[in-house]
Short mmCIF file of C-alpha atoms in Angstrom, two decimals:
data_model
loop_
_atom_site.label_atom_id
_atom_site.label_comp_id
_atom_site.label_asym_id
_atom_site.label_seq_id
_atom_site.Cartn_x
_atom_site.Cartn_y
_atom_site.Cartn_z
CA VAL A 1 20.49 -160.52 -31.15
CA SER A 2 18.62 -157.77 -29.33
CA PRO A 3 16.28 -155.39 -31.16
CA PRO A 4 17.75 -152.04 -32.14
CA VAL A 5 17.39 -149.53 -29.32
CA ARG A 6 17.80 -146.35 -31.33
CA PRO A 7 14.75 -146.65 -33.64
CA LEU A 8 12.49 -147.61 -30.72
CA ALA A 9 13.74 -144.76 -28.56
CA TRP A 10 13.40 -142.24 -31.38
CA GLY A 11 9.90 -143.51 -32.22
CA ALA A 12 8.80 -143.29 -28.59
CA ALA A 13 10.30 -139.81 -28.29
CA ILE A 14 8.42 -138.64 -31.38
CA LEU A 15 5.15 -140.03 -30.00
CA LEU A 16 5.71 -138.29 -26.67
CA LEU A 17 6.51 -135.00 -28.39
CA ALA A 18 3.32 -135.30 -30.47
CA TRP A 19 1.36 -136.06 -27.28
CA SER A 20 2.72 -132.91 -25.61
CA ALA A 21 2.01 -130.80 -28.67
CA GLY A 22 -1.58 -132.06 -28.76
CA PHE A 23 -2.16 -131.19 -25.11
CA ALA A 24 -0.56 -127.79 -25.55
CA LEU A 25 -2.72 -127.00 -28.58
CA HIS A 26 -5.85 -128.08 -26.71
CA ALA A 27 -5.02 -125.89 -23.70
CA VAL A 28 -4.14 -122.86 -25.81
CA GLY A 29 -7.17 -123.37 -28.06
CA GLY A 30 -9.55 -123.46 -25.09
CA ALA A 31 -8.03 -120.27 -23.70
CA GLN A 32 -8.34 -118.53 -27.08
CA VAL A 33 -12.00 -119.51 -27.41
CA ALA A 34 -12.66 -118.34 -23.85
CA ARG A 35 -11.14 -114.91 -24.60
CA ALA A 36 -13.05 -114.56 -27.87
CA ALA A 37 -16.33 -115.70 -26.27
CA GLU A 38 -16.17 -112.93 -23.69
CA ALA A 39 -16.87 -110.46 -26.52
CA TRP A 40 -19.63 -112.54 -28.17
CA PRO A 41 -23.21 -111.27 -27.84
CA THR A 42 -25.58 -113.02 -25.45
CA VAL A 43 -29.03 -114.37 -26.14
CA THR A 44 -31.62 -116.04 -23.94
CA ALA A 45 -31.81 -119.79 -24.43
CA THR A 46 -34.37 -122.34 -23.31
CA LEU A 47 -33.17 -125.51 -21.64
CA VAL A 48 -34.02 -128.43 -23.89
CA GLU A 49 -32.51 -131.05 -21.62
CA ARG A 50 -31.93 -130.54 -17.90
CA ALA A 51 -28.42 -130.35 -16.54
CA SER A 52 -26.84 -133.59 -15.44
CA VAL A 53 -23.48 -134.35 -13.89
CA THR A 54 -21.76 -137.62 -14.71
CA PRO A 55 -18.34 -138.99 -13.78
CA GLY A 56 -15.42 -137.87 -15.86
CA PRO A 57 -12.76 -140.17 -17.27
CA PRO A 58 -11.39 -142.76 -14.80
CA LEU A 59 -7.96 -141.09 -14.84
CA LEU A 60 -9.51 -137.80 -13.68
CA PRO A 61 -11.47 -138.68 -10.53
CA GLY A 62 -11.71 -135.03 -9.40
CA PHE A 63 -13.56 -133.98 -12.56
CA ARG A 64 -17.16 -134.40 -13.64
CA ARG A 65 -18.88 -133.95 -16.99
CA LEU A 66 -21.65 -131.34 -17.01
CA TYR A 67 -24.22 -131.89 -19.71
CA VAL A 68 -27.07 -129.56 -20.61
CA ALA A 69 -28.77 -128.94 -23.95
CA TYR A 70 -30.18 -125.54 -24.81
CA ALA A 71 -31.90 -123.88 -27.77
CA TYR A 72 -31.76 -120.25 -28.86
CA GLU A 73 -32.71 -118.07 -31.77
CA VAL A 74 -30.55 -115.63 -33.71
CA GLY A 75 -31.86 -113.72 -36.71
CA GLY A 76 -35.01 -115.88 -36.90
CA VAL A 77 -33.00 -119.13 -37.04
CA ARG A 78 -33.25 -121.62 -34.16
CA TYR A 79 -30.06 -123.32 -32.97
CA GLN A 80 -29.45 -126.04 -30.42
CA ASN A 81 -26.20 -126.77 -28.66
CA ASP A 82 -24.76 -128.52 -25.60
CA ARG A 83 -21.36 -126.87 -25.32
CA VAL A 84 -20.83 -125.79 -21.73
CA TRP A 85 -17.32 -124.37 -21.39
CA SER A 86 -14.83 -123.19 -23.98
CA ASP A 87 -12.70 -126.29 -23.43
CA GLY A 88 -15.43 -128.91 -23.27
CA ALA A 89 -17.73 -130.26 -20.58
CA LEU A 90 -15.30 -131.35 -17.84
CA ALA A 91 -14.89 -129.30 -14.69
CA PRO A 92 -13.81 -129.84 -11.09
CA THR A 93 -16.54 -131.79 -9.27
CA ALA A 94 -17.71 -128.96 -6.99
CA LEU A 95 -17.99 -126.48 -9.85
CA ALA A 96 -19.89 -128.92 -12.11
CA GLN A 97 -22.34 -129.75 -9.30
CA ARG A 98 -22.86 -126.07 -8.39
CA ARG A 99 -23.50 -125.10 -12.03
CA ALA A 100 -25.94 -128.01 -12.42
CA ARG A 101 -27.88 -126.87 -9.32
CA ASP A 102 -28.01 -123.32 -10.67
CA LEU A 103 -29.24 -124.58 -14.04
CA HIS A 104 -31.98 -126.72 -12.44
CA ALA A 105 -33.42 -123.58 -10.86
CA ALA A 106 -33.62 -121.65 -14.14
CA PRO A 107 -35.94 -122.39 -17.08
CA THR A 108 -33.87 -120.11 -19.33
CA VAL A 109 -30.19 -119.21 -19.47
CA SER A 110 -28.02 -116.65 -21.21
CA VAL A 111 -25.62 -118.08 -23.75
CA ARG A 112 -22.90 -116.42 -25.77
CA TYR A 113 -22.83 -117.11 -29.48
CA ASP A 114 -20.32 -116.41 -32.21
CA PRO A 115 -21.84 -113.65 -34.38
CA GLU A 116 -20.01 -114.97 -37.45
CA HIS A 117 -21.23 -118.54 -36.84
CA PRO A 118 -24.39 -118.30 -34.69
CA GLY A 119 -24.61 -122.08 -34.33
CA THR A 120 -21.44 -121.93 -32.20
CA SER A 121 -22.26 -121.04 -28.63
CA LEU A 122 -21.13 -121.44 -25.04
CA LEU A 123 -23.08 -121.54 -21.85
CA PHE A 124 -20.14 -120.36 -19.77
CA PRO A 125 -17.24 -118.73 -21.66
CA GLU A 126 -14.54 -119.62 -19.15
CA ALA A 127 -12.29 -122.67 -19.37
CA HIS A 128 -12.29 -125.09 -16.40
CA GLY A 129 -11.43 -128.49 -17.77
CA PRO A 130 -8.45 -130.58 -16.73
CA LEU A 131 -6.54 -129.26 -19.73
CA ALA A 132 -7.38 -125.59 -19.28
CA ALA A 133 -4.25 -123.50 -19.76
CA SER A 134 -4.27 -122.56 -16.07
CA SER A 135 -4.58 -126.16 -14.85
CA PRO A 136 -1.56 -127.81 -13.21
CA LEU A 137 -2.73 -131.06 -14.80
CA ALA A 138 -2.38 -129.50 -18.26
CA TRP A 139 1.15 -128.37 -17.53
CA GLY A 140 1.98 -131.83 -16.20
CA ALA A 141 0.46 -133.48 -19.28
CA ILE A 142 2.72 -131.30 -21.40
CA ALA A 143 5.90 -131.33 -19.29
CA LEU A 144 6.08 -135.02 -18.34
CA PRO A 145 6.07 -136.37 -21.91
CA LEU A 146 8.61 -133.69 -22.88
CA LEU A 147 10.87 -134.84 -20.06
CA LEU A 148 10.47 -138.50 -21.05
CA ALA A 149 11.17 -137.63 -24.70
CA ALA A 150 14.37 -135.82 -23.66
CA VAL A 151 15.51 -138.87 -21.68
CA LEU A 152 14.75 -141.19 -24.61
CA ILE A 153 16.56 -138.95 -27.07
CA ARG A 154 19.56 -138.77 -24.78
CA SER A 155 19.64 -142.56 -24.33
CA ALA A 156 19.27 -143.08 -28.09
CA ARG A 157 22.17 -140.78 -28.76
CA ARG A 158 24.29 -142.56 -26.15
CA SER A 159 23.46 -146.01 -27.57
CA GLY A 160 24.45 -144.72 -31.01
CA ASP A 161 27.87 -143.64 -29.69
CA ARG A 162 28.68 -147.18 -28.54
#
């Protein structure tokens, strides 16, 4: 007796749809933060920890993680953050290395902070990560699981007809 195909196919399809939805929400969320951050006020920040570039995830060899910690003051309160871009710290290798070189040359930087939540800040308000809304990788991470889910749903329906 073989295991039932329909429940497995439906379960896999639901997981793939959830995967796609998660990637889509991440991409859209990063773009929304980037747009909002363009209007945030800027403040001068001191570098607390020098910029460093480390390898990104193994599945994304063309991306590097840019890390830098900075401190700034708003309304007499001191904040510290390490958020680089609106969608995280990953960027294409050349961009991450160029930004790190620029940051090594500067003792202070301008950061944008959310006036409603001053502890939320960005060093660069644009989105450049592998899941930025403009990234082909993001669209592939959304489209491929959707396509696989459609195939699984179709095969589950066909196996149910037999």
